[in-house]
Amino acid sequence: MSTPASPTVVVEDLVVCFGELQALAGVSFEVGAGEVFGLLGPNGAGKTTTIRVLTTLLEPTSGRASVAGFDVRRDGLWVRASIGYVPQAISVDGALSARENLDFYARVTGVPARERRERIEQVIDEMNLSSMLDRLARTLSGGMLRRLEIATALLNRPAVLFLDEPTVGLDPSARLMVWERLRDLREQAGTTIVFTTHIMEEVERYAERLAIMDLGSLVEQGSPAQVRARHGCPSLEEVFTTVTGHAIDDGHEGRLADVRAQRSVARRLG
């Protein structure tokens, strides 16, 4: 099984326990510099727990992980300075306008003052935010919120960008726009992208490699073509069902109320 020659994300025997519940049971994988890597699995498989460890929001019980060359336990400040993160939970401040949120995130993610205005204007253009800049975030639709959140994560031009269900609540044209901007970021800045999704079309189209998790363990990894060939399946949906015993979850593109319910806990990366 191929591994990246120069890994930017390294996960070795990662274990996370919540009391008697083992959320991660010795997960290991690597992500190469500039690679787009999909982390897949049914709800409860451990995807979000893995990302929370890699973004220093959760300390592992055992094992090790490094991001951009920094250990997530010892070098948390350096990890956070090197990454962008778009969680499932709403991460912007609903009491601030879209522009104020961008300014806030530019400051807390360390964008130099002399570059702040230019960076903000750049992501406004890239994510097509100009029509919503003066609106309070709490008044924005689910799709608008997602575009704003992704824009905040791009401000510091991260070495590694973590995206947990990045296109949930977006229509197909908005999803395409998001991925076009992510492609541009990767080409311009060499950013490594790690994302979770239940939309297999996104994995097929954009991921160079993927890992499938189930019940806290990694059960398959490789390129989309490799894993399809290994299991003799014509689609990633069939591979997913074969290795996890679950169908891909439906309903992740549902009503705004559903999107808001799924992302009800606000967190900031600062």
C-alpha angles and dihedrals in degrees: 000000000000121000128191117271094224110025119204094183118043123183119182124184092326115191126182122181129185102196106300093345114098107207095176121028107194104313119187131180142128133222121205127229110278093006126140106223126185121209109200139179144118121285109291094024094121102258097125091041089055092050092047089055092048092050091048094245091118129035115225121237090224142340125057140263134184132192123196088350095306125115111238092220101044103027104040096142092052092047092052091049090054101049146062120212133194108184128194089247117079106269103181125085110254092204092060128072120248091257092048090051090053092050091047093051092045088057099044094045091054103250105169113254092237091056099037100093094046093048092049093049090048095055091043088059095040095051096035094240102146095105094056103041097109096041122101110251092236090064095055124103120247092260093049091049092052093051090049092049092051089048091054090052092054097053097090093044091236126217088220126024119199117199121185107197091334098183100040109139095015125122118235095265092050091048090053091050092051093051092046089055091047089051090052091050091051093049095046101039104020090239119178112226125206115180142169123213144155091212105097092190088066091051093048093048103039112019119090090191136005142194124209118210130195130176092351096309133100107242103174141008140171138089117320089253093049096051093045091051093045092057098033091239125145094212141033089238089065092045089051092052092044097053099036104030088229133106116235109273115258128212100050091124094050136126123322089249089058092048092051091048092052091050102040102130115077120217133172128205106219 
